Amino acid sequence: MATQQIVEGAQMGYVFPLMLPLITASVVLSLFYYWMQNRRIAKLGNLIPGPPTLPLLGNAHIVIGKNHNEIMELALKLGKKYTNVARVWIGPKLVVILTNPSDIEIILNSNVYIQKSDEYRFFKPWLGNGLLISNGDHWRSHRKLIAPAFHQNVLKSFVGTFNSNSLNVVKRMEKEVGKVFDIHDYMSETTVDILLETAMGHKRMGENDDGFKYAMAVMKMCDILHARHLKAYLRFDSVFNLTNVKKQQEKLLSIIHGLTKRVIKEKKALYEKNLSEGNVPSPSLAEIIADDYVEKTPTKKVEGLRDDLDDIDENDVGEKRRLAFLDLMIEAAKNGANLSDDEIKEEVDTIMFEGHDTTAAGSSFALCLMAIHQDVQARVYKELKSIFGDSSRECTFADTMEMKYLERVILESLRMYPPVPIIARKINEDVQLASENYVLPAGCTVVIGTFKVHRREDIYPNPEVFNPDNFLPERTQNRHYYSFIPFSAGPRSCVGRKYAMIKLKILISTILRNYRVKSDLKESDFRLQGDIILKRSDGFRIEIEPRVG
Ligand code: HEM
């Protein structure tokens, strides 16, 4: 008996130290769970409908182990179940998803709820404190400085660049005739080339050029950012820092920042030299964006002149002075704007990122849709014929204004496949919703579900059907302004919206004037990958056939 007690005692003495950490951990976890459930954010958040939660994990388990297609499918399923608002808990973090335009307006139209959510931190090593991720007064003052650089008169000076690059890609695509290929590869490369010229005034010369390495580095950096959003383990900086992906990121950033810094240095030196020789850049940005500047430019007759719009010689600005956002920022800094070299670099890098993947996806979706919907493509081509006739002349700014049907096709593509499928904000004050009686508690993350808003049946009848007539003026007039938000809306909307639309029109019209695009697929074959930028994980596969006559 005594021996047995001694043995049991010894066993207990042996087991207890092993049990202690387990007991401590379960006490700590229970207290943590109790704290989670009793916070104000939890009380208000739990009133909002959402999928059932597990202790501590919340809803994190529903995404663990899923690939990006499965996550997209899950998001769409949840979107069907919860009409206006849904909440998910990722551990202690509350995320509320909004899909009603009236609620979205409250967030996007506000000057208060403009703080980006924590997820945007992955961009920091690349974009620093650039416009996309900065907050507060820094964002406000930079937005004011940068917006004029996207003025229509500046954009007109880019028409030549958009044309030459569109013609280049048409040429490069020749080798794909008769094959099924991924159009996104071409759109991505062209978009970076165009941005290199319009953001920095730098032309990619060939495969051994810095511009080529830079373009490749931008594309690969986008892939890394996508991977960090998709792969749970890469989200933790402590883990990411130990991986080869981090090493690759450092290499890519040294290429990207190296070129941006060098070009800024060269351009600044040139600017100073010109000033010291009495050559003040003319016209100045202020003159360019003055309303009467276009009227003042001498006009020259162009082939295919048809109306007074054509009489505006949009390329004249570019001939007088080839503009790039970088030049305009250097000029603004010289003229008293509070912009350091690093800040200029961050803004140029931001434009390179924001302007690249978005338009590459936008143009690829539009071309794939026209490859499927031959009737729509035929109507676009008819419109292009009516504008250009049999001439192979380049597209002018005025031509883009006449591409009314192509514009509707692009808008409908952006509705069905918005390149930025969601936007996220961090809310620092409670928000009362308009659609239903819920309060979004301060501290939560709000996700604007653009993809879902664009497919609401009560806003777009037959939302799953590609129908450019959804953008007939009589239809858009009666729709809630916040029911079509591919470029976001309100004070933090996309500063490159007009740039993107002009570029998309020139790029797509040039391709369609040279090729008929074809596909054997249906939209139901698209495998959507919804991370930062919406893409097709099956590739944007199309075929091209040269136009004859
Ligand atoms: C189809 C093409 C494009 C789409 C769908 C698009 C969409 C968007 C969206 C949804 C936002 C808001 C993001 C957020 O709040 O998280 C945004 C912001 C921004 N976009 Fe675009 N974009 C496009 C093209 C461009 C282009 C071509 C440029 C520049 C050349 C550009 C520059 C920016 C910048 C700088 C911001 C940050 C604005 C701010 O926070 O004040 N975008 N874009």
Short mmCIF file of C-alpha atoms and ligand atoms in Angstrom, two decimals, residues 116 120 131-132 139 143 150 195 350-351 354-355 358-359 419-420 423 425 486-488 492-496 499-500, ligand 1:
data_model
loop_
_atom_site.label_atom_id
_atom_site.label_comp_id
_atom_site.label_asym_id
_atom_site.label_seq_id
_atom_site.Cartn_x
_atom_site.Cartn_y
_atom_site.Cartn_z
CA LYS A 116 -6.55 52.37 -44.86
CA TYR A 120 -2.01 47.75 -46.68
CA LEU A 131 -0.76 58.21 -51.81
CA LEU A 132 -2.30 54.74 -51.79
CA TRP A 139 -2.30 61.97 -47.53
CA ARG A 143 -3.49 64.30 -52.81
CA PHE A 150 -3.84 63.97 -63.66
CA LEU A 195 3.89 53.89 -67.02
CA THR A 350 2.83 54.31 -56.08
CA ILE A 351 1.71 55.37 -59.55
CA GLU A 354 -1.52 51.36 -58.93
CA GLY A 355 -1.44 52.05 -62.63
CA THR A 358 -5.25 47.38 -62.46
CA THR A 359 -5.22 48.38 -66.14
CA PRO A 419 -9.84 44.85 -60.99
CA VAL A 420 -9.94 46.00 -57.35
CA ILE A 423 -11.48 48.05 -50.60
CA ARG A 425 -10.82 50.86 -44.30
CA PRO A 486 -14.58 50.19 -59.76
CA PHE A 487 -12.44 53.26 -59.09
CA SER A 488 -13.81 53.66 -55.56
CA ARG A 492 -10.03 58.71 -51.72
CA SER A 493 -11.17 57.61 -55.15
CA CYS A 494 -8.72 56.59 -57.86
CA VAL A 495 -6.68 59.57 -58.96
CA GLY A 496 -5.82 57.73 -62.21
CA TYR A 499 -5.83 58.25 -67.30
CA ALA A 500 -7.03 54.64 -67.14
C1 HEM B 1 -8.76 50.10 -64.53
C2 HEM B 1 -7.82 50.73 -63.88
C3 HEM B 1 -7.88 51.17 -62.44
C4 HEM B 1 -8.73 50.77 -61.45
C5 HEM B 1 -9.88 49.77 -61.54
C6 HEM B 1 -8.34 51.47 -60.25
C7 HEM B 1 -8.98 51.37 -59.03
C8 HEM B 1 -8.61 52.06 -57.90
C9 HEM B 1 -9.28 51.95 -56.65
C10 HEM B 1 -10.48 51.05 -56.35
C11 HEM B 1 -8.65 52.76 -55.77
C12 HEM B 1 -8.97 52.93 -54.29
C13 HEM B 1 -8.15 51.93 -53.54
C14 HEM B 1 -8.42 51.92 -52.07
O1 HEM B 1 -9.11 52.79 -51.53
O2 HEM B 1 -7.89 51.00 -51.44
C15 HEM B 1 -7.55 53.40 -56.46
C16 HEM B 1 -6.67 54.31 -55.91
C17 HEM B 1 -5.61 54.86 -56.58
N1 HEM B 1 -5.32 54.70 -57.90
FE1 HEM B 1 -6.34 53.59 -59.26
N2 HEM B 1 -7.26 52.26 -60.53
C18 HEM B 1 -6.95 52.11 -61.86
C19 HEM B 1 -5.94 52.74 -62.54
C20 HEM B 1 -5.05 53.65 -62.00
C21 HEM B 1 -4.02 54.31 -62.74
C22 HEM B 1 -3.77 54.12 -64.24
C23 HEM B 1 -3.31 55.07 -61.85
C24 HEM B 1 -2.12 55.95 -62.09
C25 HEM B 1 -1.54 56.13 -63.23
C26 HEM B 1 -3.94 54.91 -60.55
C27 HEM B 1 -3.52 55.51 -59.40
C28 HEM B 1 -4.16 55.41 -58.18
C29 HEM B 1 -3.69 56.06 -56.97
C30 HEM B 1 -2.44 56.91 -56.82
C31 HEM B 1 -4.62 55.72 -55.96
C32 HEM B 1 -4.59 56.16 -54.51
C33 HEM B 1 -5.51 57.37 -54.36
C34 HEM B 1 -5.63 57.88 -52.94
O3 HEM B 1 -5.62 57.08 -51.98
O4 HEM B 1 -5.79 59.09 -52.78
N3 HEM B 1 -4.99 54.04 -60.69
N4 HEM B 1 -7.56 52.95 -57.77
#
